[in-house]
Amino acid sequence: MDLRLDGAALTAKLVDTPSVSGDEGPIADAIEGALRSLPHLTVHRDGNAVVARTVLGRPERVILAGHLDTVPVAGNLPSRVQGSRLYGCGTTDMKSGVAVQLRLAAALTAPRRDVTYIFYDCEEVAADRNGLLRLSRHRPELLAGDFAVLMEPSSAQIEGGCQGTLRAEVTVAGRRAHTARSWMGRNAIHEAGPVLDVLRGYVPREPEVDGLRYHEGLNAVGIRGGVAGNVVPDECAVTVNYRFAPDLTGEQAADYVRSMFSAWPVTVLDVADGARPGLRQPAAAEFVAAVGGTPRAKLGWTDVARFSAFGIPAVNYGPGISEIAHTAGEYVEIGKIAECESRLTAWLDGS
Amino acid sequence: MDLRLDGAALTAKLVDTPSVSGDEGPIADAIEGALRSLPHLTVHRDGNAVVARTVLGRPERVILAGHLDTVPVAGNLPSRVQGSRLYGCGTTDMKSGVAVQLRLAAALTAPRRDVTYIFYDCEEVAADRNGLLRLSRHRPELLAGDFAVLMEPSSAQIEGGCQGTLRAEVTVAGRRAHTARSWMGRNAIHEAGPVLDVLRGYVPREPEVDGLRYHEGLNAVGIRGGVAGNVVPDECAVTVNYRFAPDLTGEQAADYVRSMFSAWPVTVLDVADGARPGLRQPAAAEFVAAVGGTPRAKLGWTDVARFSAFGIPAVNYGPGISEIAHTAGEYVEIGKIAECESRLTAWLDGS
């Protein structure tokens, strides 16, 4: 893999090396090989994750991270340029970001801050397969740093932190009866009405956290109930998803959901903490100054939360477009690739 | 099969001839053989249905009908007597009723009214397999009559007519969105709240029909919605079951349900008309006088509705107990078998 290719060409090369989650071997090999040829970097491999670091003894170390895998190919390979756009599987999410990482890794031989470039596998699948998580267990020392930039699609704007997400099941009980004598029972589906009333009456919090405005959400994402066509049902379960701003921990979020539905049994199914944007950290503040624009809050959950859990403030910043991620028609605006590279260069390059 | 056995012994004999729906051959053969030995009856066979008729030229003809099949055996065979009860699969639903039919068929050589005894198959399974329905298509002349008594379990009380039943799906639409930006969508589960409000606010009609008081019901029997744990769902479907008094036709019942849920698309899934009790017909009035007690409305749906559709008023009257039908512990109070037989004899026997 030739890291002297321009950003768009390098993105195309990465896109044309398919790497659906679990099949990142070839792309990781190519990246590892290219990076090992650069004398200013020390390179490590863990499974299909590759880590390359400058070791210049700088007082600060920052991380640029991106995942190598994509969602399944959807008839959108090979890549193709059309006008100002590069189309293809992974163009937006997030091989254009990976291309920027690689170009910076090659170009910045003596950055102002030490830089750790992380390329990892299995971000698009179940959390327990996540390469960044595995790396944190196998080689925690490689994840040390003062600030991280996750190059997820953000339209070349800084998206700070991320909201947490919690799913819980609210269960409404009733009593079975034959529907021909329904007054002998208690209809759990009817009794779920007040659960929906809570959801309908919900007013989202929009707290400011470290200077960014978040926007929470509480939604039913599933409902099920019913025994048979002639039976008054004795149970109705509503699954809710709470997206919470990073001023709450997962436990606080669970308490909030329990308090909203205090009239019913609530079972928390899963929870992932959010991440505070941490934009007041010195490295982050300089990053914001160098990149420009007005940072906005990241509402969806990303691996910045994992960095946050490691104690490392992190932001999302990449050339892709989050709204079209995972679609067959995904593309990246070619101009954004160079824009991200030049902004990051301005931030990192002390030469 | 010896029809000189007393009612309890004959019931036990029938119960110990298993006849789960679809396997009524042996019991139908035994019944056909026993009836063919009686010179005062003409006997017909259609599949596993048996019809025996007196042909005395009486001005009225009445029908005594019962199904031969049972729900699956549940470790409750052979039959056993315990105290005043006979236990076993089909004791209550409805071989005790069939035993009464058979005893009457043998004993009443010259009843006041001509009598048609119908024994049919596949009542406990899907409507399209129902032996009474099949008989009505193959041999409609055998179902001619002025009044029918269906010997379904009714604790030896007259239960007049039956309520109809209708199932419909009420669909609530929304618009998908990622739950991290839920305000971009419209949550169909939340929007189903007003559907449940309608159900919660429903006040059942309790109309009097031909002198009997019915009691309607409108219930959710199913609800489903949800796309994924992070998606605002775009559809929620509520299945409702309307049990309607026999003063309404199925079409009127459908109109009623559509009017209740006029804000949403309503799809009628299935409907079965009820049956008016018809207790003011002369044969029925004499039946009520002979049997005694206060007739009550039948709330569940039974094959009396089929007779009603054939233009024949019908009631439920049998020794079994409807509340324990289809349970492994079903039983019949032995005393009720003789009681039903003697009341029906008083009504029918003109000798």
XYZ file of C-alpha atoms in Angstrom:
702
model
C 0.000 0.000 0.000
C 1.512 3.254 -1.204
C 0.973 5.990 1.362
C 2.129 8.605 -1.132
C -1.186 8.311 -2.957
C -3.374 11.339 -2.424
C -6.185 11.091 0.117
C -8.887 10.200 -2.383
C -6.767 7.600 -4.170
C -5.681 6.077 -0.890
C -9.306 5.946 0.284
C -10.236 4.193 -2.972
C -7.404 1.718 -2.476
C -8.646 0.967 1.054
C -12.240 0.670 -0.132
C -11.197 -1.730 -2.858
C -9.583 -3.950 -0.228
C -12.838 -5.314 1.226
C -12.816 -5.695 5.000
C -16.226 -6.657 6.271
C -16.098 -7.227 10.042
C -14.143 -10.411 10.744
C -12.306 -10.293 7.415
C -9.857 -7.484 8.110
C -6.744 -9.655 7.658
C -5.672 -8.456 4.178
C -6.234 -4.761 4.871
C -4.473 -5.002 8.256
C -1.541 -6.778 6.583
C -1.273 -4.072 3.933
C -1.391 -1.297 6.507
C 1.064 -2.981 8.831
C 3.496 -3.476 5.943
C 3.248 0.142 4.835
C 3.742 1.471 8.350
C 6.661 -0.814 9.149
C 8.558 0.791 6.280
C 8.450 4.149 8.091
C 11.472 4.504 10.416
C 9.883 7.193 12.616
C 7.187 4.815 13.792
C 7.163 1.770 16.038
C 4.520 -0.676 14.920
C 2.553 -3.292 16.854
C 0.049 -5.874 15.755
C -2.719 -7.488 17.806
C -5.021 -9.725 15.813
C -6.220 -7.495 13.007
C -5.476 -4.311 14.887
C -2.389 -2.300 14.021
C -0.859 0.381 16.248
C 1.872 2.742 15.090
C 3.484 5.274 17.415
C 5.960 8.081 17.313
C 8.285 7.893 20.292
C 9.746 11.364 20.441
C 9.513 11.944 24.181
C 7.001 14.749 23.763
C 5.185 15.830 26.936
C 1.828 15.059 25.358
C 0.582 12.072 23.425
C -2.538 12.085 21.282
C -4.335 9.238 19.589
C -5.858 9.095 16.127
C -8.075 6.038 15.876
C -10.213 4.428 13.224
C -11.767 1.081 12.505
C -10.861 -0.956 9.465
C -14.052 -2.940 9.103
C -17.196 -2.122 7.201
C -20.757 -3.325 7.223
C -21.450 -5.999 4.568
C -20.838 -5.017 0.974
C -24.098 -4.027 -0.703
C -23.274 -4.163 -4.396
C -21.257 -0.994 -3.861
C -17.776 -2.170 -4.812
C -15.439 -1.337 -6.449
C -15.293 2.310 -5.508
C -16.080 4.914 -8.132
C -15.632 8.642 -8.422
C -18.610 10.676 -9.531
C -18.191 14.420 -9.590
C -16.871 15.541 -6.225
C -17.729 12.277 -4.523
C -16.111 8.905 -3.998
C -18.722 6.158 -3.714
C -18.365 2.661 -2.296
C -18.615 0.463 0.770
C -16.726 2.131 3.596
C -16.007 5.401 1.812
C -17.825 7.360 4.500
C -17.636 4.878 7.375
C -14.737 5.158 7.660
C -11.954 4.396 5.229
C -11.651 8.051 4.240
C -10.787 8.680 7.888
C -8.325 5.788 7.838
C -6.720 7.259 4.732
C -6.198 10.538 6.584
C -4.616 8.658 9.485
C -2.271 6.831 7.139
C -1.283 9.973 5.243
C -0.508 11.757 8.525
C 1.400 8.751 9.843
C 3.623 8.843 6.798
C 4.037 12.604 6.594
C 4.514 13.679 10.195
C 7.975 12.473 11.054
C 8.391 14.871 13.979
C 4.997 16.060 15.202
C 4.668 18.538 18.046
C 2.938 15.883 20.117
C 3.657 12.220 20.133
C 0.996 10.462 18.101
C -0.450 6.977 18.390
C -2.245 5.782 15.267
C -4.700 2.977 16.004
C -6.347 0.898 13.276
C -8.721 -1.702 14.668
C -11.151 -4.392 13.675
C -14.756 -5.390 14.384
C -16.294 -2.078 15.317
C -19.479 -2.742 13.342
C -20.428 -5.900 15.234
C -21.206 -7.021 18.770
C -19.293 -5.065 21.409
C -17.468 -8.126 22.736
C -15.658 -8.536 19.391
C -14.527 -4.895 19.254
C -10.832 -4.676 18.412
C -10.274 -1.563 20.495
C -11.669 -3.341 23.530
C -9.446 -6.362 22.859
C -6.426 -4.122 22.427
C -7.168 -2.429 25.746
C -7.016 -5.814 27.422
C -3.989 -7.222 25.578
C -1.852 -4.089 25.309
C -3.272 -1.342 27.549
C 0.036 0.553 27.390
C -0.515 1.166 23.660
C -3.685 3.096 24.455
C -2.033 5.603 26.767
C -2.672 9.174 25.716
C -3.935 12.603 26.722
C -6.566 13.050 24.056
C -8.053 10.970 21.259
C -9.587 11.788 17.914
C -11.829 9.055 16.571
C -12.051 9.530 12.853
C -15.675 8.453 12.532
C -17.761 10.333 9.971
C -18.634 13.802 11.203
C -18.582 15.872 7.994
C -15.223 17.322 9.037
C -16.770 18.963 12.066
C -15.808 18.257 15.634
C -18.421 16.211 17.445
C -17.616 16.141 21.124
C -18.054 13.148 23.377
C -21.120 11.020 22.844
C -24.394 10.241 24.522
C -24.855 7.012 26.424
C -27.498 4.466 25.615
C -29.568 2.227 27.839
C -32.241 -0.299 27.015
C -34.727 -1.473 29.589
C -37.881 -3.536 29.616
C -40.954 -2.253 31.411
C -43.330 -5.088 32.203
C -47.034 -4.685 32.777
C -48.903 -7.530 34.415
C -52.509 -8.568 33.978
C -54.616 -11.631 34.569
C -55.649 -14.088 31.877
C -59.273 -14.741 31.045
C -61.307 -15.882 28.066
C -62.179 -12.823 25.989
C -65.822 -13.906 26.043
C -65.731 -13.143 29.791
C -62.998 -10.521 29.767
C -64.180 -8.916 33.002
C -62.878 -11.992 34.811
C -59.338 -10.914 33.866
C -57.221 -7.795 33.581
C -55.863 -6.865 30.192
C -52.111 -6.216 30.391
C -52.052 -4.556 26.978
C -54.725 -2.067 28.026
C -52.798 -1.488 31.228
C -49.704 -0.651 29.205
C -51.449 2.545 28.153
C -50.028 4.492 31.113
C -46.511 3.344 30.119
C -47.067 4.910 26.716
C -48.508 7.974 28.455
C -45.183 8.390 30.256
C -43.342 8.175 26.945
C -45.735 10.561 25.253
C -45.381 13.054 28.082
C -41.600 12.799 28.263
C -39.727 16.079 27.909
C -36.099 15.511 26.937
C -33.278 17.044 28.903
C -30.947 19.163 26.800
C -28.050 19.727 29.172
C -24.864 21.559 28.326
C -21.835 19.436 29.125
C -18.336 20.931 28.831
C -19.811 23.629 26.639
C -21.731 21.376 24.244
C -25.507 21.029 24.131
C -26.767 17.450 24.202
C -30.298 16.274 23.447
C -31.640 13.217 25.185
C -34.345 10.840 24.026
C -36.580 8.233 25.608
C -38.289 5.931 23.147
C -40.191 2.711 23.009
C -38.252 0.533 20.587
C -40.391 -2.558 21.045
C -43.681 -3.712 22.459
C -45.116 -7.165 22.675
C -48.084 -8.768 24.330
C -50.690 -11.394 23.605
C -51.366 -15.051 24.288
C -53.983 -16.104 21.747
C -56.785 -14.547 19.761
C -59.356 -15.371 22.446
C -57.359 -14.725 25.608
C -57.095 -11.581 27.714
C -53.296 -11.268 27.942
C -51.542 -11.340 31.274
C -48.336 -9.588 30.214
C -47.236 -6.727 28.016
C -43.599 -5.717 27.774
C -42.369 -2.395 26.471
C -38.692 -2.061 25.596
C -37.419 1.479 25.926
C -34.177 3.052 24.776
C -32.838 5.990 26.753
C -30.167 8.093 25.072
C -28.561 10.097 27.834
C -26.184 13.023 27.892
C -22.680 12.379 29.227
C -23.310 14.261 32.456
C -25.012 11.074 33.655
C -23.373 7.765 34.368
C -25.023 4.574 33.233
C -26.186 3.934 36.790
C -27.740 7.387 37.006
C -29.422 6.780 33.675
C -30.845 3.504 34.998
C -32.131 5.304 38.092
C -33.785 7.880 35.875
C -35.557 5.231 33.798
C -36.660 3.400 36.933
C -38.054 6.638 38.328
C -39.931 7.374 35.094
C -41.572 3.939 35.264
C -41.750 3.553 39.007
C -45.202 1.966 38.803
C -43.865 -1.117 37.001
C -41.014 -3.608 37.196
C -38.099 -2.327 35.106
C -35.299 -4.591 33.906
C -32.212 -2.900 32.500
C -31.156 -4.942 29.456
C -27.911 -3.165 28.607
C -26.245 0.138 29.118
C -23.253 1.908 27.575
C -21.926 5.018 29.217
C -21.528 8.123 27.153
C -18.396 10.261 27.007
C -17.868 13.838 28.078
C -16.398 15.949 25.252
C -13.432 17.074 27.367
C -12.873 20.028 25.064
C -11.388 22.070 27.896
C -8.321 19.843 28.094
C -5.277 21.705 26.674
C -4.672 19.286 23.814
C -8.379 19.365 22.984
C -8.566 23.146 23.118
C -5.670 23.431 20.705
C -7.314 20.835 18.515
C -10.494 22.897 18.401
C -8.522 26.032 17.633
C -6.623 24.314 14.836
C -9.628 22.622 13.268
C -11.982 25.581 13.589
C -15.747 25.547 13.333
C -18.121 25.194 16.246
C -17.885 21.826 17.949
C -21.241 20.125 18.320
C -22.378 17.361 20.600
C -22.275 13.795 19.315
C -25.670 12.306 19.963
C -25.066 8.744 18.832
C -22.832 6.343 20.719
C -19.331 5.732 19.336
C -16.053 4.291 20.563
C -15.153 7.700 21.980
C -17.043 6.348 24.989
C -14.473 3.569 25.223
C -11.640 6.097 25.291
C -13.557 8.022 27.884
C -13.808 4.855 29.968
C -10.021 4.523 29.672
C -9.804 8.047 31.080
C -8.952 9.674 27.742
C -11.063 12.597 26.497
C -12.064 12.007 22.905
C -13.905 13.582 20.016
C -15.268 12.397 16.698
C -13.776 14.088 13.678
C -13.652 12.646 10.192
C -14.420 13.349 6.549
C -17.370 10.943 6.233
C -21.052 11.763 6.650
C -22.718 9.974 9.544
C -26.228 10.265 8.108
C -25.380 8.021 5.125
C -23.230 5.517 6.988
C -24.363 1.919 6.467
C -26.293 2.752 3.318
C -25.572 1.193 -0.063
C -25.197 4.687 -1.492
C -22.575 5.873 0.986
C -19.957 8.261 -0.332
C -17.444 10.788 0.872
C -16.971 14.296 -0.402
C -13.426 14.091 -1.729
C -12.644 17.638 -0.649
C -13.320 16.754 2.984
C -10.506 14.200 3.002
C -7.838 16.787 2.266
C -9.547 19.281 4.562
C -9.334 16.904 7.522
C -5.747 16.063 6.711
C -4.676 19.687 6.514
C -6.461 20.670 9.744
C -4.947 17.771 11.622
C -1.559 18.552 10.175
C -1.869 22.126 11.431
C -2.653 20.781 14.877
C 0.027 18.113 15.011
C 2.893 19.314 12.961
C 5.565 21.131 14.851
C 8.197 20.838 12.164
C -71.276 -50.215 22.166
C -74.066 -51.121 24.514
C -76.562 -48.259 24.772
C -78.229 -49.968 27.730
C -75.335 -48.899 29.956
C -76.322 -46.142 32.355
C -75.287 -42.586 31.502
C -72.097 -42.591 33.554
C -70.955 -45.994 32.322
C -71.702 -45.056 28.730
C -69.776 -41.804 29.150
C -66.827 -43.783 30.528
C -67.022 -46.161 27.569
C -66.955 -43.193 25.163
C -64.105 -41.545 27.049
C -62.114 -44.767 26.950
C -62.474 -44.813 23.170
C -60.017 -41.971 22.472
C -61.091 -39.629 19.689
C -58.754 -36.679 19.435
C -59.753 -34.473 16.493
C -58.987 -36.307 13.254
C -59.023 -39.733 14.897
C -62.764 -40.182 15.395
C -62.991 -43.280 13.163
C -63.276 -45.948 15.888
C -65.766 -44.034 18.021
C -67.866 -43.113 14.972
C -67.858 -46.785 13.879
C -69.004 -47.928 17.320
C -71.769 -45.341 17.443
C -72.919 -46.030 13.897
C -73.076 -49.768 14.655
C -75.074 -49.275 17.829
C -77.536 -46.925 16.145
C -78.025 -49.103 13.087
C -79.315 -51.865 15.372
C -82.255 -49.654 16.372
C -85.159 -50.130 13.971
C -86.855 -46.819 14.819
C -83.921 -44.825 13.446
C -82.549 -44.210 9.969
C -78.807 -43.804 10.081
C -76.434 -41.921 7.790
C -72.691 -41.632 7.758
C -70.560 -38.836 6.325
C -66.860 -39.163 7.034
C -66.713 -39.509 10.788
C -70.071 -37.884 11.344
C -73.097 -40.029 12.124
C -76.696 -38.874 11.825
C -79.643 -40.855 13.151
C -83.225 -39.729 12.641
C -86.698 -40.731 13.652
C -89.047 -40.441 10.692
C -92.452 -40.360 12.314
C -93.995 -37.590 10.260
C -94.305 -35.307 13.289
C -95.057 -31.633 12.516
C -91.862 -30.544 14.281
C -88.327 -31.823 14.091
C -85.648 -31.036 16.664
C -81.925 -31.699 16.593
C -79.686 -32.942 19.377
C -76.088 -32.424 18.341
C -72.704 -33.141 19.848
C -69.137 -33.484 18.684
C -67.194 -36.696 19.091
C -63.706 -35.272 19.175
C -61.661 -34.092 22.113
C -58.609 -31.943 22.589
C -55.377 -33.960 22.887
C -55.194 -36.472 25.717
C -53.260 -34.990 28.646
C -52.398 -38.025 30.740
C -56.054 -38.154 31.714
C -57.047 -41.558 30.340
C -58.495 -44.004 31.155
C -61.490 -42.466 32.841
C -61.929 -42.878 36.559
C -64.716 -42.287 39.019
C -63.917 -40.338 42.160
C -66.796 -39.603 44.473
C -69.585 -37.991 42.486
C -67.343 -37.220 39.510
C -66.155 -38.993 36.401
C -62.705 -37.774 35.349
C -60.962 -38.111 32.003
C -60.346 -36.549 28.603
C -63.677 -35.545 27.119
C -65.794 -36.266 30.174
C -66.973 -32.685 30.298
C -66.354 -31.623 26.682
C -68.428 -33.413 25.655
C -68.780 -37.155 25.790
C -71.190 -36.970 28.720
C -73.453 -34.996 26.378
C -72.924 -37.579 23.647
C -73.869 -40.324 26.116
C -77.149 -38.526 26.812
C -77.814 -38.254 23.075
C -77.167 -41.969 22.619
C -79.327 -42.987 25.579
C -82.196 -40.872 24.252
C -81.749 -42.199 20.733
C -82.097 -45.734 22.037
C -84.925 -45.067 24.467
C -87.250 -42.730 22.579
C -88.836 -44.955 19.965
C -91.810 -42.657 19.407
C -90.971 -39.126 20.591
C -93.516 -36.310 20.389
C -91.312 -34.525 17.913
C -89.168 -36.094 15.272
C -85.584 -36.057 16.467
C -82.324 -35.858 14.513
C -79.288 -36.990 16.471
C -76.049 -35.591 15.047
C -72.617 -36.827 16.107
C -69.830 -34.992 14.340
C -66.084 -34.735 14.141
C -63.411 -32.035 14.292
C -65.085 -29.400 16.375
C -61.963 -28.659 18.410
C -59.813 -27.653 15.438
C -59.813 -25.121 12.614
C -63.285 -24.171 11.444
C -62.724 -25.462 7.916
C -62.397 -29.034 9.225
C -65.592 -28.872 11.279
C -67.740 -31.954 10.662
C -71.016 -30.062 11.091
C -69.972 -27.625 8.412
C -68.981 -30.487 6.103
C -72.275 -32.247 6.748
C -74.182 -29.077 5.914
C -72.490 -29.054 2.523
C -72.711 -32.776 1.743
C -76.142 -33.563 3.200
C -77.974 -30.315 3.997
C -81.318 -32.172 4.147
C -80.082 -34.035 7.244
C -79.755 -30.752 9.106
C -83.349 -29.687 8.589
C -85.090 -28.891 11.859
C -87.077 -26.352 13.845
C -84.811 -26.126 16.880
C -81.444 -27.512 17.930
C -79.910 -28.395 21.246
C -76.128 -28.476 21.187
C -75.017 -30.629 24.070
C -71.914 -28.596 24.859
C -71.025 -28.276 28.555
C -73.378 -25.848 30.289
C -73.717 -27.384 33.770
C -77.167 -28.645 32.807
C -78.452 -25.109 32.394
C -79.817 -23.650 29.209
C -77.420 -21.217 27.587
C -79.167 -19.417 24.804
C -77.587 -18.522 21.488
C -74.020 -17.298 21.561
C -72.058 -14.137 21.056
C -70.176 -13.515 17.859
C -66.465 -12.918 17.698
C -64.395 -10.658 15.480
C -60.678 -10.035 15.340
C -59.240 -6.968 13.730
C -55.866 -5.322 13.478
C -55.513 -1.619 14.176
C -52.341 -0.246 12.658
C -50.565 2.856 13.833
C -47.973 4.409 11.542
C -44.885 6.367 12.466
C -41.624 7.366 10.819
C -38.305 5.648 11.424
C -35.327 7.464 12.853
C -32.226 6.665 14.841
C -33.123 6.832 18.532
C -30.139 9.135 19.095
C -32.068 11.688 17.025
C -35.594 10.514 17.756
C -37.142 13.889 17.032
C -36.393 13.242 13.351
C -38.996 10.445 13.432
C -42.403 9.674 14.880
C -42.699 6.791 17.303
C -45.521 4.466 16.254
C -45.520 2.707 19.630
C -46.011 5.991 21.452
C -48.743 6.867 18.979
C -50.511 3.599 19.796
C -51.333 5.106 23.194
C -54.617 6.549 21.920
C -55.607 3.091 20.618
C -55.169 1.748 24.135
C -57.060 4.785 25.429
C -60.035 3.711 23.310
C -59.842 0.209 24.765
C -59.456 1.512 28.306
C -62.446 3.812 27.879
C -64.639 1.187 26.255
C -67.989 0.587 27.959
C -69.448 -2.766 26.952
C -72.965 -3.053 25.633
C -75.134 -5.457 27.601
C -78.147 -5.810 25.363
C -81.088 -8.071 25.996
C -81.729 -10.317 23.020
C -84.821 -12.544 22.954
C -85.032 -12.143 26.710
C -81.417 -12.973 27.547
C -78.832 -10.488 28.711
C -75.540 -10.581 26.789
C -72.296 -8.901 27.773
C -69.934 -7.722 25.104
C -66.209 -7.251 25.301
C -63.545 -5.400 23.341
C -60.013 -6.448 24.119
C -56.522 -6.143 22.800
C -55.319 -9.705 22.353
C -51.989 -8.797 20.805
C -49.655 -5.895 20.270
C -46.413 -5.738 18.387
C -44.046 -3.043 17.295
C -40.331 -2.432 17.026
C -37.578 -2.563 14.435
C -34.331 -2.661 16.394
C -33.019 -1.507 19.738
C -31.806 1.795 18.292
C -34.598 2.616 15.854
C -37.726 4.707 16.376
C -40.359 2.265 15.086
C -42.572 3.143 12.157
C -45.386 0.698 12.878
C -47.302 -0.668 15.817
C -50.155 -3.112 15.345
C -52.809 -3.847 17.932
C -54.989 -6.918 17.437
C -58.384 -6.577 19.060
C -61.071 -9.157 19.704
C -64.669 -7.965 19.783
C -67.188 -10.326 21.348
C -70.557 -9.086 20.207
C -74.109 -9.878 21.232
C -76.267 -11.694 18.665
C -78.371 -8.620 17.926
C -75.520 -7.569 15.655
C -74.437 -9.224 12.444
C -70.759 -9.716 11.744
C -70.878 -6.805 9.324
C -72.427 -4.555 11.949
C -69.778 -5.691 14.410
C -67.066 -4.789 11.897
C -68.644 -1.357 11.414
C -68.664 -0.875 15.171
C -64.968 -1.726 15.487
C -64.094 0.534 12.567
C -66.029 3.366 14.208
C -64.238 2.823 17.528
C -60.879 3.094 15.776
C -61.823 5.525 13.053
C -58.523 7.372 13.382
C -56.527 4.369 12.147
C -56.575 1.749 9.397
C -58.526 -1.285 10.612
C -58.217 -4.696 8.984
C -60.814 -7.292 9.936
C -58.947 -10.590 10.311
C -61.892 -12.908 10.890
C -65.437 -12.791 12.087
C -67.957 -15.386 13.216
C -71.545 -14.355 13.644
C -73.259 -15.066 16.931
C -76.631 -16.740 17.286
C -79.840 -15.406 18.701
C -81.208 -17.647 21.442
C -84.595 -18.031 19.716
C -86.186 -19.075 22.990
C -89.575 -17.698 21.886
C -89.950 -20.345 19.198
C -92.629 -22.865 20.275
C -90.255 -25.849 20.413
C -87.751 -23.771 22.352
C -90.329 -22.461 24.780
C -91.470 -25.976 25.541
C -87.847 -26.986 25.923
C -87.309 -24.236 28.456
C -90.468 -25.220 30.325
C -89.442 -28.889 30.413
C -85.831 -28.251 31.425
C -86.579 -25.572 33.968
C -84.151 -23.094 35.436
C -83.495 -19.633 34.102
C -81.852 -19.636 30.708
C -78.749 -17.526 30.543
C -76.915 -16.027 27.616
C -74.004 -17.986 26.141
C -71.081 -15.578 25.910
C -68.568 -17.808 24.166
C -68.902 -18.819 20.544
C -70.126 -22.374 19.827
C -71.580 -24.296 16.911
C -75.033 -23.012 17.860
C -73.974 -20.119 15.637
C -73.692 -22.562 12.753
C -77.243 -23.789 13.340
C -78.327 -20.198 13.542
C -76.680 -19.573 10.179
C -78.677 -22.520 8.798
C -81.808 -20.745 10.082
C -82.294 -23.044 13.074
C -82.608 -21.536 16.555
C -80.303 -23.348 18.934
C -79.237 -23.467 22.557
C -76.391 -25.027 24.499
C -77.446 -27.557 27.082
C -75.285 -30.350 28.431
C -74.025 -31.986 31.618
C -70.396 -30.826 31.316
C -68.842 -27.735 32.888
C -67.560 -25.189 30.370
C -65.108 -23.595 32.786
C -62.994 -26.788 33.008
C -63.213 -27.809 29.380
C -59.794 -28.380 27.783
C -58.075 -28.847 31.139
C -56.252 -32.012 32.139
C -58.442 -32.213 35.223
C -61.769 -32.069 33.405
C -64.612 -34.096 34.890
C -68.364 -34.326 34.829
C -70.685 -34.476 37.798
C -72.266 -37.871 37.284
C -75.614 -36.682 38.587
C -75.841 -34.095 35.810
C -75.801 -36.792 33.141
C -79.012 -38.400 34.364
C -80.498 -34.971 35.036
C -79.988 -33.866 31.445
C -81.330 -37.140 30.154
C -84.474 -36.981 32.259
C -85.212 -33.342 31.372
C -84.760 -34.009 27.684
C -86.908 -37.116 27.952
C -89.665 -35.053 29.537
C -89.448 -32.631 26.639
C -89.256 -35.167 23.850
C -91.158 -38.213 24.962
C -94.738 -38.319 23.880
C -95.228 -42.002 24.471
